[in-house]
XYZ file of C-alpha atoms in Angstrom:
767
model
C 0.017 -0.723 -0.186
C 1.319 3.554 -0.764
C 1.328 6.286 1.822
C -1.384 7.593 -0.877
C -3.573 4.887 -0.392
C -2.194 4.877 3.599
C -3.753 8.674 3.600
C -7.531 8.032 1.864
C -7.981 4.634 4.264
C -8.048 6.018 7.164
C -9.213 9.247 6.605
C -12.630 7.301 5.201
C -11.600 5.538 8.767
C -11.721 8.863 10.974
C -14.718 10.042 8.190
C -17.086 6.779 9.356
C -15.621 6.963 13.246
C -17.197 10.521 14.176
C -20.450 8.930 11.527
C -20.784 6.441 13.619
C -19.817 7.947 17.094
C -23.208 10.358 15.712
C -25.570 7.122 15.001
C -24.751 5.939 19.467
C -25.146 9.516 20.940
C -28.444 9.073 19.576
C -29.003 5.047 19.868
C -28.915 6.020 23.890
C -30.409 9.353 24.187
C -33.048 7.279 22.822
C -32.310 4.513 25.572
C -32.457 7.324 27.954
C -35.558 8.267 27.192
C -37.239 5.070 27.704
C -34.961 4.945 30.078
C -36.346 7.767 32.299
C -40.093 6.888 31.113
C -39.693 3.841 32.378
C -38.544 5.164 36.201
C -41.360 7.666 35.910
C -44.249 4.842 35.212
C -42.940 2.497 37.504
C -42.829 5.746 40.431
C -46.781 6.295 40.006
C -47.185 2.644 41.240
C -50.086 2.876 43.887
C -51.857 5.807 42.365
C -53.549 5.556 39.671
C -56.983 4.557 38.989
C -57.694 0.757 38.442
C -58.312 1.285 35.275
C -55.689 2.407 34.592
C -53.338 -0.121 36.409
C -53.220 -2.297 33.319
C -52.519 0.160 31.199
C -49.737 1.492 33.692
C -47.295 -2.313 33.643
C -48.923 -2.824 29.366
C -46.337 1.074 29.077
C -44.160 -0.406 30.621
C -44.078 -3.552 28.764
C -43.244 -1.213 25.634
C -40.450 0.924 27.654
C -38.891 -2.283 28.880
C -38.978 -3.909 24.634
C -37.665 -1.600 23.636
C -35.036 -1.394 25.889
C -33.971 -4.789 25.223
C -33.801 -3.872 21.129
C -32.071 -1.228 21.669
C -29.370 -2.844 23.357
C -29.488 -6.229 21.115
C -29.093 -4.630 18.768
C -26.124 -2.065 19.874
C -22.850 -4.446 18.139
C -22.325 -4.027 14.688
C -25.006 -1.150 15.163
C -23.850 0.831 11.694
C -23.772 -1.706 8.520
C -22.547 1.282 5.704
C -22.761 3.516 3.070
C -24.325 4.628 0.264
C -22.786 7.668 -1.527
C -25.575 7.972 -4.624
C -25.532 10.381 -7.798
C -26.837 15.200 -6.360
C -23.736 13.632 -4.055
C -26.707 12.899 -1.328
C -24.943 10.401 1.428
C -27.445 7.352 3.255
C -25.825 5.460 5.494
C -27.402 1.830 6.836
C -27.669 -0.339 9.782
C -29.403 -3.029 12.384
C -32.464 -0.073 12.846
C -33.874 3.446 12.371
C -32.991 6.245 13.920
C -33.656 9.973 14.086
C -31.178 12.495 15.745
C -32.382 15.415 17.704
C -34.323 17.227 15.078
C -35.772 14.105 13.983
C -33.894 12.964 10.995
C -33.152 10.703 9.716
C -29.810 9.667 10.148
C -29.647 5.897 10.092
C -31.920 3.900 7.665
C -33.406 0.691 8.850
C -31.187 -2.393 6.446
C -35.427 -2.888 6.198
C -36.663 0.147 4.031
C -37.067 -0.002 0.458
C -34.969 2.593 0.240
C -32.489 0.597 1.468
C -32.155 -1.733 -0.908
C -29.848 -0.735 -3.284
C -26.821 -0.990 -0.384
C -27.868 -4.982 -1.633
C -29.305 -4.510 -5.155
C -27.002 -2.720 -6.442
C -23.629 -4.132 -8.943
C -21.939 -2.835 -11.428
C -24.596 -3.871 -14.355
C -27.193 -1.944 -12.502
C -26.086 0.520 -10.135
C -28.683 2.968 -10.097
C -27.737 5.666 -8.566
C -25.498 4.319 -6.854
C -21.911 5.778 -7.814
C -20.140 3.567 -4.304
C -21.299 1.267 -1.525
C -18.990 0.922 1.314
C -19.280 -1.693 3.374
C -18.853 -0.680 6.998
C -16.725 -3.165 9.833
C -16.540 -2.509 13.201
C -16.075 -4.088 16.887
C -18.702 -2.457 19.267
C -18.435 1.693 18.566
C -14.972 1.524 16.920
C -14.714 1.310 13.208
C -11.985 -1.522 12.526
C -12.315 -1.576 8.534
C -14.300 0.001 5.615
C -14.914 -1.630 1.919
C -15.536 0.387 -0.790
C -16.857 -0.563 -4.621
C -17.084 1.915 -7.302
C -19.610 1.079 -9.976
C -18.787 1.943 -12.732
C -22.109 2.116 -14.595
C -19.762 1.787 -17.686
C -19.146 -0.981 -17.276
C -20.729 -4.001 -19.004
C -19.686 -7.334 -17.555
C -20.378 -8.900 -14.881
C -17.948 -10.540 -12.632
C -18.818 -14.467 -11.971
C -20.482 -14.522 -8.672
C -20.213 -11.036 -8.517
C -21.088 -11.226 -4.287
C -21.995 -7.932 -3.121
C -19.478 -7.034 -0.104
C -17.321 -9.353 -1.008
C -13.918 -8.786 0.790
C -17.056 -8.140 3.882
C -18.163 -11.563 2.561
C -15.030 -13.622 2.572
C -14.319 -12.027 5.939
C -17.331 -13.484 7.810
C -17.264 -16.952 5.556
C -13.561 -17.067 6.858
C -14.733 -16.483 10.424
C -14.319 -18.917 12.517
C -17.869 -20.347 14.831
C -18.419 -20.459 17.968
C -21.586 -22.347 18.090
C -24.012 -19.560 17.405
C -25.632 -18.726 14.012
C -24.465 -15.221 13.634
C -26.660 -12.892 11.422
C -25.119 -11.302 7.665
C -27.263 -8.510 7.491
C -23.753 -6.720 6.434
C -23.740 -9.574 3.972
C -27.021 -10.339 2.331
C -26.854 -10.812 -1.236
C -28.619 -10.064 -3.712
C -30.201 -12.828 -4.808
C -31.073 -13.242 -1.409
C -32.334 -9.049 -1.008
C -34.465 -10.065 -3.301
C -36.685 -13.378 -1.427
C -35.937 -11.348 2.302
C -38.213 -8.859 0.553
C -40.376 -11.172 -1.263
C -44.740 -10.284 -0.215
C -46.378 -11.721 2.768
C -49.429 -13.579 1.157
C -48.851 -17.291 0.065
C -46.236 -19.626 0.068
C -42.555 -19.078 -0.791
C -40.780 -22.336 -1.290
C -36.886 -21.560 -1.122
C -34.312 -23.618 -2.918
C -30.906 -24.546 -1.602
C -27.895 -25.879 -1.566
C -26.128 -26.349 1.267
C -24.615 -23.212 2.953
C -26.436 -20.878 0.623
C -27.556 -19.151 3.891
C -31.359 -20.729 4.219
C -31.759 -20.723 7.496
C -30.571 -17.258 7.014
C -32.311 -15.787 4.664
C -35.430 -17.222 6.575
C -34.732 -15.468 8.931
C -34.106 -11.855 8.081
C -37.208 -12.458 5.844
C -39.062 -12.602 9.755
C -37.755 -9.585 10.299
C -38.752 -8.148 7.406
C -42.117 -8.814 7.869
C -42.189 -8.117 10.792
C -41.387 -4.235 10.173
C -42.404 -3.971 6.132
C -46.507 -5.414 8.205
C -45.606 -4.188 11.752
C -50.387 -3.719 12.780
C -50.711 -6.925 11.058
C -48.021 -9.208 12.215
C -47.831 -7.839 16.207
C -51.336 -9.312 16.676
C -50.881 -12.846 15.726
C -46.479 -13.199 14.817
C -44.494 -15.194 13.380
C -43.872 -18.850 13.746
C -40.106 -20.418 13.981
C -40.034 -24.157 13.407
C -37.082 -25.933 13.245
C -35.398 -29.215 12.523
C -34.004 -30.078 16.271
C -33.784 -28.136 20.153
C -29.884 -28.064 18.667
C -30.876 -26.228 15.541
C -33.672 -23.684 17.405
C -29.341 -23.649 20.419
C -28.021 -22.281 16.710
C -30.404 -19.462 15.881
C -31.666 -17.899 19.291
C -29.234 -14.918 18.700
C -30.038 -13.898 14.767
C -33.703 -11.830 15.917
C -32.865 -10.954 18.795
C -30.393 -9.100 17.279
C -31.982 -7.691 14.594
C -33.859 -6.061 16.254
C -37.654 -8.509 17.154
C -39.675 -11.166 19.251
C -42.827 -10.948 17.942
C -41.954 -14.964 16.765
C -42.326 -18.313 18.372
C -39.343 -20.208 17.611
C -39.252 -24.537 17.679
C -39.448 -28.130 16.095
C -42.986 -28.678 14.805
C -42.748 -31.488 18.227
C -42.830 -28.474 20.223
C -46.254 -27.702 18.478
C -48.836 -29.331 21.177
C -48.679 -27.925 24.458
C -47.964 -30.864 27.879
C -46.705 -33.455 25.641
C -43.060 -34.458 26.075
C -41.557 -36.544 22.898
C -39.484 -39.765 25.119
C -39.374 -42.382 22.296
C -38.398 -42.460 19.183
C -40.243 -44.423 16.122
C -38.196 -47.022 12.980
C -37.772 -44.809 9.378
C -41.110 -46.825 8.299
C -42.829 -46.537 11.790
C -42.640 -42.579 10.564
C -43.364 -43.076 7.508
C -46.645 -44.598 8.114
C -47.709 -42.777 11.447
C -46.777 -39.326 9.044
C -49.922 -40.443 5.996
C -52.735 -37.911 5.534
C -55.342 -41.851 5.790
C -54.578 -40.402 10.095
C -57.125 -37.630 9.345
C -59.978 -40.236 8.265
C -58.222 -42.736 10.532
C -58.889 -40.523 13.915
C -62.326 -39.095 13.043
C -63.152 -43.074 12.977
C -61.628 -43.641 16.648
C -63.877 -40.600 17.756
C -66.720 -41.362 15.760
C -66.699 -45.177 16.905
C -65.104 -46.096 19.269
C -66.140 -43.461 21.714
C -69.355 -42.367 21.056
C -70.708 -45.797 20.390
C -74.812 -47.217 20.221
C -76.624 -49.212 22.951
C -77.037 -52.612 21.921
C -80.022 -53.103 23.652
C -82.237 -51.350 26.464
C -81.314 -50.982 29.972
C -82.801 -51.173 33.101
C -81.619 -50.545 36.445
C -82.878 -49.005 39.460
C -82.623 -45.418 41.153
C -84.689 -43.583 44.588
C -86.252 -47.027 43.911
C -88.057 -46.711 41.219
C -86.785 -48.383 37.809
C -85.926 -46.512 35.169
C -85.729 -47.833 31.788
C -82.214 -46.170 28.630
C -83.079 -46.672 25.047
C -80.881 -47.899 22.613
C -83.387 -44.727 21.008
C -82.589 -41.911 23.888
C -79.190 -43.185 23.228
C -79.114 -42.054 19.410
C -81.183 -39.286 19.543
C -79.379 -37.257 22.033
C -76.324 -38.597 20.958
C -77.504 -36.964 16.825
C -78.394 -34.031 19.232
C -74.810 -33.712 20.734
C -73.736 -33.822 17.482
C -75.838 -31.524 15.460
C -73.700 -28.414 18.180
C -70.802 -28.642 15.493
C -68.214 -28.277 19.022
C -65.539 -31.196 20.151
C -66.212 -34.241 21.553
C -65.721 -33.047 24.994
C -67.652 -30.125 24.795
C -70.668 -32.315 22.985
C -70.642 -34.078 26.289
C -72.342 -32.590 27.781
C -75.185 -31.398 25.596
C -75.367 -35.640 25.333
C -75.622 -36.318 28.611
C -78.033 -33.479 29.850
C -80.175 -34.522 27.458
C -80.188 -38.562 28.793
C -79.539 -37.230 32.878
C -83.422 -35.464 32.202
C -84.665 -38.406 30.525
C -84.040 -40.451 33.074
C -84.412 -37.723 36.085
C -88.431 -37.832 34.194
C -88.954 -41.382 34.393
C -88.005 -41.379 38.592
C -90.216 -37.690 39.217
C -93.175 -39.692 36.885
C -92.711 -43.030 39.082
C -92.975 -41.097 42.272
C -95.697 -38.409 41.415
C -93.693 -35.739 41.675
C -93.751 -32.433 39.331
C -89.881 -32.277 38.001
C -89.957 -28.562 36.858
C -90.482 -27.977 41.346
C -89.165 -30.908 42.097
C -85.097 -30.667 40.277
C -83.459 -32.615 43.249
C -83.849 -35.565 41.688
C -81.430 -34.788 38.139
C -79.443 -33.844 41.580
C -80.128 -37.672 42.416
C -79.662 -39.506 38.676
C -76.124 -37.941 38.184
C -74.833 -38.544 40.965
C -76.403 -42.334 40.927
C -72.712 -45.499 39.849
C -76.466 -46.931 37.453
C -76.658 -44.048 35.638
C -73.595 -42.902 34.972
C -72.027 -45.429 33.647
C -74.492 -46.596 31.521
C -74.512 -43.007 29.813
C -70.680 -42.606 30.139
C -69.858 -45.834 28.262
C -71.927 -44.030 25.708
C -70.163 -41.538 25.259
C -66.954 -41.784 26.193
C -64.491 -38.007 27.959
C -61.014 -39.094 26.483
C -57.967 -37.245 26.380
C -55.893 -37.379 22.931
C -52.320 -39.111 24.569
C -54.815 -41.796 25.654
C -57.043 -42.567 22.745
C -54.120 -42.720 20.495
C -52.066 -45.060 23.318
C -55.569 -46.907 23.127
C -54.615 -47.649 19.342
C -51.097 -48.581 19.203
C -51.400 -50.594 22.464
C -53.806 -52.913 20.420
C -53.139 -53.832 16.698
C -56.815 -55.430 16.543
C -58.908 -52.289 17.884
C -56.860 -49.945 15.665
C -57.214 -53.204 12.404
C -61.346 -52.178 12.963
C -61.324 -48.894 12.112
C -57.829 -48.929 10.163
C -58.171 -50.785 6.651
C -55.703 -48.285 4.682
C -53.404 -50.220 7.230
C -51.400 -53.613 6.201
C -50.849 -56.261 8.715
C -46.960 -55.177 8.692
C -47.926 -51.232 8.967
C -49.351 -52.572 12.253
C -47.194 -54.575 13.643
C -44.443 -51.758 12.708
C -46.221 -48.950 14.446
C -47.215 -51.129 18.164
C -46.182 -50.126 20.829
C -47.826 -51.143 24.713
C -48.820 -47.851 27.053
C -46.316 -46.524 29.283
C -44.194 -46.739 26.133
C -44.324 -42.974 25.705
C -44.329 -39.980 22.497
C -42.379 -40.588 19.234
C -42.182 -37.293 17.152
C -44.291 -38.885 14.072
C -46.888 -39.340 17.450
C -47.547 -35.363 17.520
C -48.863 -34.857 14.153
C -51.744 -37.470 15.222
C -51.752 -36.828 18.615
C -52.885 -32.815 17.419
C -55.556 -34.221 14.973
C -57.114 -36.130 17.326
C -57.203 -32.916 19.550
C -58.930 -30.629 16.662
C -61.906 -34.247 16.929
C -61.901 -34.939 20.710
C -62.239 -30.940 21.796
C -60.781 -29.813 26.138
C -60.038 -32.550 28.341
C -59.635 -32.700 32.073
C -56.495 -35.559 32.459
C -53.285 -34.133 34.511
C -51.869 -32.192 32.166
C -54.717 -29.711 32.339
C -54.808 -29.644 36.300
C -51.394 -29.409 37.012
C -51.544 -26.741 33.969
C -54.752 -24.659 36.349
C -53.334 -25.509 39.808
C -49.856 -22.882 38.223
C -52.513 -20.589 36.899
C -53.600 -20.233 40.405
C -50.724 -20.348 42.133
C -49.569 -17.141 40.040
C -52.638 -16.079 40.449
C -53.378 -15.903 43.848
C -49.726 -14.012 44.476
C -51.169 -11.182 41.452
C -54.397 -11.550 43.908
C -52.295 -9.911 46.803
C -51.015 -7.900 44.738
C -54.215 -6.305 43.487
C -56.153 -6.262 46.822
C -53.146 -4.459 48.878
C -53.379 -1.624 46.066
C -57.085 -1.736 46.125
C -56.997 -1.192 50.099
C -54.245 1.816 49.409
C -57.049 3.178 46.463
C -59.681 3.021 48.867
C -61.082 1.117 46.141
C -63.389 -1.754 47.813
C -67.108 -1.520 47.263
C -67.317 0.055 44.007
C -68.082 -1.767 40.596
C -64.022 -2.780 40.015
C -64.086 -5.851 42.765
C -59.967 -7.686 43.064
C -61.939 -10.394 41.331
C -62.107 -8.703 37.703
C -58.999 -6.661 38.339
C -56.878 -9.764 39.523
C -58.354 -11.599 35.767
C -58.085 -9.311 34.100
C -53.505 -8.769 35.014
C -53.587 -12.740 34.789
C -55.112 -12.238 30.629
C -52.967 -8.836 29.624
C -50.316 -8.482 31.797
C -46.959 -7.796 31.864
C -46.072 -11.546 32.431
C -46.576 -12.948 28.875
C -44.717 -11.092 25.584
C -47.033 -12.194 22.784
C -45.037 -15.232 22.116
C -45.461 -17.321 25.016
C -49.402 -16.697 24.969
C -49.203 -18.284 21.314
C -46.297 -21.350 22.053
C -48.857 -21.955 25.851
C -51.834 -21.635 23.086
C -52.075 -25.617 20.831
C -55.107 -22.612 18.283
C -53.243 -20.165 17.560
C -53.338 -19.137 15.024
C -50.082 -17.120 12.524
C -49.824 -14.835 10.782
C -46.351 -15.659 9.131
C -44.721 -19.460 9.328
C -41.658 -20.553 8.716
C -39.728 -23.108 7.800
C -36.713 -24.615 8.452
C -35.063 -27.799 6.715
C -39.046 -28.109 4.896
C -38.741 -30.915 3.194
C -38.840 -33.508 6.663
C -41.919 -33.321 6.834
C -44.391 -35.742 6.506
C -47.586 -34.795 5.807
C -50.120 -35.084 8.818
C -47.036 -32.646 9.908
C -48.129 -29.630 7.185
C -51.989 -30.547 8.054
C -50.277 -29.182 11.923
C -48.977 -26.094 10.179
C -51.949 -25.990 7.953
C -54.662 -25.772 11.033
C -52.271 -22.644 13.036
C -52.230 -20.580 9.348
C -55.393 -20.181 8.154
C -53.677 -18.105 6.009
C -51.082 -20.227 3.765
C -48.793 -17.101 4.190
C -45.069 -19.102 4.520
C -41.657 -19.219 4.138
C -40.611 -22.643 3.791
C -36.727 -23.833 3.476
C -34.697 -26.363 2.956
C -33.779 -28.624 -0.197
C -35.081 -31.692 -1.217
C -31.707 -33.283 -2.085
C -31.079 -33.324 1.131
C -34.160 -36.127 1.885
C -33.273 -38.759 2.817
C -35.066 -40.588 0.198
C -33.383 -37.867 -1.811
C -35.929 -35.747 -4.355
C -39.929 -36.983 -5.418
C -40.498 -36.867 -9.363
C -42.473 -33.413 -9.249
C -40.367 -31.808 -6.289
C -41.530 -29.133 -3.990
C -45.215 -29.530 -5.322
C -45.211 -33.270 -4.905
C -44.271 -33.451 -0.625
C -46.886 -30.239 0.123
C -49.388 -32.040 -0.806
C -52.586 -29.333 -0.603
C -49.774 -26.348 -0.136
C -48.243 -27.494 -3.699
C -51.099 -25.135 -5.727
C -49.815 -21.264 -3.573
C -46.355 -22.606 -4.382
C -43.693 -19.879 -5.553
C -39.859 -21.183 -6.196
C -37.478 -19.323 -5.329
C -33.419 -20.846 -5.963
C -30.635 -19.938 -4.202
C -27.529 -21.471 -5.485
C -24.318 -19.370 -4.352
C -22.127 -21.816 -1.235
C -20.549 -19.396 1.397
C -20.138 -22.153 3.763
C -18.660 -25.413 2.199
C -15.131 -24.723 -0.177
C -15.881 -26.472 -3.768
C -13.481 -29.152 -3.639
C -16.188 -30.508 -0.275
C -19.066 -29.460 -1.791
C -17.428 -30.722 -5.506
C -17.042 -34.426 -3.976
C -20.097 -34.650 -2.396
C -22.637 -34.061 -5.585
C -20.451 -36.918 -7.496
C -20.641 -38.971 -4.842
C -24.555 -38.849 -4.663
C -25.113 -38.666 -7.808
C -22.512 -41.708 -8.359
C -25.350 -43.233 -5.643
C -27.759 -42.821 -8.420
C -29.454 -39.613 -7.323
C -28.071 -35.856 -8.914
C -28.131 -33.008 -6.910
C -28.839 -29.883 -8.035
C -26.259 -27.124 -9.180
C -24.507 -25.760 -6.641
C -21.475 -23.358 -6.994
C -18.864 -22.580 -4.470
C -18.119 -18.940 -3.454
C -14.476 -19.726 -2.725
C -12.259 -23.481 -2.108
C -9.328 -23.854 0.304
C -6.194 -26.101 -0.089
C -6.462 -29.674 1.980
C -9.882 -29.403 3.049
C -11.008 -32.676 2.058
C -9.168 -35.424 3.766
C -9.321 -38.702 3.817
C -7.908 -41.737 6.025
C -8.537 -45.755 6.516
C -8.791 -47.680 9.319
C -9.005 -51.060 10.459
C -12.223 -52.074 12.531
C -10.609 -52.109 15.643
C -8.728 -49.491 15.346
C -11.895 -47.187 13.981
C -12.998 -45.270 17.593
C -9.100 -44.869 18.157
C -7.967 -42.969 15.113
C -11.070 -41.230 15.493
C -9.827 -39.599 18.577
C -5.780 -38.914 16.701
C -7.514 -37.242 14.487
C -9.633 -35.355 16.391
C -6.961 -34.002 18.266
C -4.750 -33.420 14.757
C -7.699 -31.343 14.208
C -7.810 -30.034 16.970
C -4.433 -28.117 16.831
C -4.957 -27.365 13.636
C -7.450 -25.068 13.691
C -6.501 -23.808 16.949
C -2.906 -22.425 14.717
C -5.815 -21.265 12.957
C -7.616 -19.364 14.327
C -6.499 -19.365 17.951
C -8.995 -20.144 20.978
C -12.197 -20.344 18.703
C -13.653 -22.966 16.100
C -16.027 -25.821 16.225
C -15.475 -29.437 14.836
C -18.062 -32.103 14.953
C -17.779 -35.798 13.980
C -20.765 -36.969 12.421
C -20.772 -41.388 12.721
C -23.990 -43.080 12.143
C -26.068 -43.255 14.718
C -25.707 -46.436 16.332
C -21.844 -45.283 16.728
C -22.202 -41.798 18.425
C -22.297 -42.799 22.144
C -18.986 -44.830 21.517
C -17.139 -42.550 19.693
C -18.227 -39.507 22.221
C -17.010 -42.057 25.185
C -13.685 -42.812 23.550
C -13.189 -38.706 22.814
C -14.505 -37.649 26.508
C -11.658 -40.273 28.434
C -8.888 -39.139 26.402
C -6.629 -36.707 28.156
C -5.560 -35.029 25.345
C -8.924 -32.975 24.640
C -9.328 -32.103 28.392
C -9.340 -28.308 26.864
C -11.243 -28.365 24.029
C -15.309 -29.016 25.944
C -17.620 -31.533 24.186
C -21.294 -31.749 24.626
C -21.917 -34.941 25.259
C -25.748 -34.788 25.576
C -26.473 -32.608 21.835
C -27.221 -29.270 24.837
C -24.009 -27.625 24.651
C -24.280 -25.589 21.239
C -21.305 -23.253 22.121
C -18.593 -26.442 23.253
C -16.401 -27.116 20.982
C -16.745 -30.634 19.359
C -20.311 -31.904 19.133
C -20.704 -35.938 18.318
C -23.776 -36.634 16.162
C -25.448 -38.065 14.059
C -26.362 -36.683 9.801
C -30.805 -35.997 11.191
C -28.658 -34.618 14.015
C -26.879 -31.826 11.835
C -29.042 -31.160 9.692
C -28.555 -27.136 9.126
C -25.158 -26.959 12.068
C -22.895 -26.529 10.930
C -18.643 -26.391 11.062
C -15.606 -24.746 10.696
C -13.942 -29.072 11.037
C -16.003 -32.011 10.189
C -14.775 -35.017 10.780
C -17.244 -38.235 9.069
C -16.993 -41.298 10.352
C -17.987 -44.640 7.511
C -19.519 -42.025 4.790
C -21.119 -45.965 4.091
C -23.271 -47.096 6.449
C -24.091 -43.299 6.561
C -24.971 -44.100 2.603
C -26.869 -47.233 3.070
C -28.990 -45.316 5.586
C -29.777 -42.953 2.777
C -28.152 -41.434 -0.085
C -29.548 -37.659 1.562
C -27.635 -38.533 4.980
C -24.418 -38.412 3.671
C -25.513 -35.633 1.453
C -25.431 -33.734 4.821
C -22.944 -35.225 6.422
C -19.900 -33.680 3.241
C -20.842 -30.419 3.641
C -21.526 -29.520 6.654
C -17.866 -27.815 7.318
C -16.481 -24.302 6.253
C -12.771 -25.863 5.999
C -11.732 -29.254 6.527
C -13.589 -32.698 6.011
C -12.039 -35.635 7.112
C -13.032 -39.022 5.702
C -12.025 -42.203 8.556
C -13.204 -44.895 7.095
C -13.085 -49.295 6.988
C -14.129 -50.359 4.163
C -13.856 -49.081 0.333
C -15.196 -45.641 0.264
C -18.914 -45.137 -1.799
C -18.193 -44.208 -5.318
C -17.014 -40.569 -6.354
C -15.085 -40.378 -2.926
C -12.199 -42.915 -4.645
C -10.796 -39.757 -6.409
C -10.651 -37.915 -2.404
C -8.976 -40.773 -1.495
C -6.596 -40.873 -4.108
C -6.105 -37.318 -3.514
C -5.681 -37.292 0.305
C -2.973 -40.051 -0.172
C -1.203 -37.979 -3.091
C -1.113 -35.280 -0.529
C -0.618 -37.351 2.701
C 3.120 -38.592 0.740
C 4.526 -35.183 -0.915
C 4.423 -34.161 2.763
C 6.721 -36.850 3.784
C 8.954 -35.772 0.885
C 9.237 -32.500 1.918
C 9.341 -32.967 6.024
C 12.662 -35.872 4.404
């Protein structure tokens, strides 16, 4: 760099530092304002009217949320600058800010005026003369990168990566177990998807490392910004493939200033039911079929609403009464006409039969039922009456009904002619075995027909709510006493109920997550290719508008892409979809990506074309071991690669060991016992995303990335499904090391030969 260049760069750094200081001064003023207002509101406690109590708490929550939002966006507040025709400048940031004169000094990255920062190119610059990327560490400007967009340019430069230096720096940065946002380096093809309209089903098809997840999360933030009034009432639902994945992405949306989002797995959508068991791939496929919609309907109608075969007779208070098949049928038909769910309609059914029997008792005792309503109570208390009435309309919870069906294949066969004998055998399970991920969609379908049921879970929920309301009631009583409000139209009970429902203790996201019937304004699904037809029904139920963003890669399905693509996979949703591709991989080195594609093509499952943004020398290597030494070879490889990674990035960086599911536990134990790895934290149960070493199977690895990956026995993983191997091979950002005992899958032999040549060259150099 010449002295003139160095002087020019320093001037640019000083110029942007002055601006960044101005932006942070505006942020600090805004924070101070929120803090002062919050302090004033809290000082009013006990002085306002009862009617204003809830309003005060709502304002307090509003200011608290804004303070949290400012804290979350504070790091890397300013992203860049646009130099426009006419000498106009626009600075782009994570949020919008105004100065004391209420002039906009920082544009929110989602604002329409900020689009050129991500879209302008040398071929199509629009009004942009120069685009500047500003790199900061906390409040200090560390670097600037300028792109001069020459309107006379007529050639497209390869991949045309916006802010290439900033992007390459982001790709080269070591991973720490948490996903970071890409707001500073969004590329043009990503920006078009992020800013697409709200309605309909948008499918983002992208290969490994193309930024699908980042695009989906940034799109959620953009939609909340552009459709605030609509989505702030209903929120956005984000579905991830696993709890580990959710922990991996949990910092992204807060860093973009958004919180009206519920993030969960598909099995987390049913409050009160936990997944504690697992299915075989065959059983999961059977349980995912749409046939279960009809099976669930028939289970409720035919197993819980049963006809009376013949007249039954018994006595109540010494009076002989009878219940006929016609009586039961009439009560059942009347209950069904109301359009209520099974458990809700049971009251109508039971009330009609109780009143019919009560009338018989009254006539037998020559009394008027209207003047002797106690007779109804006697009938309801009769053991015989309760038994006969309940047997014809059994109350049930979804969990009770499904356990009963899976425990009794013959009973299930009687209402499910769609299932073969082998299907029934594959899903049979004794009561008390726990529920699997595939069970959740069936339970959700049953809940639609059954409705509320006062089971143990609901009693626990009710007890927790009562305990919370007891504390709230005490607070309200003290407040009302201090304000002399007793005896007026505002009751303690009413005020307590109002605060319990609308107080600041529950955010929109918390209320939505706890309510199975909540409907969302928009749904985002990551790894969408993995969902079953029944799981799509769960999401349709929660998003009647069918406004969805679905991201995934059909090539990463275990069985590969279906013949008709996404349209075939999405069923009823397929009629409204529009598909957008992502074609550039920003994660996986070209050598590794090419080997993965070559291997799947050799297995008969060719993948879509994905171009890597970069390559790294030595990014793919193989190590052959004996069967007896496999685990030892993995430990040795991990030790070596950890040292290499430390030498490259210092104390950061992550390493993932991806192995067939049945080998994960043994490899994890071997790594835990290695004293040489004591300084590297090991995730022992799949929950510590901040650990530096992770051992997992391909399914658990979906959506995740590591600096280095050690892949164990690729041939075994391929046998479980080509998509699993494609996932496993494409997780690293720097290097893939394959440890194997048998032959490598066809297509990887070239990698083994190349790896052997590199090792031989290395030995010659050392000699």
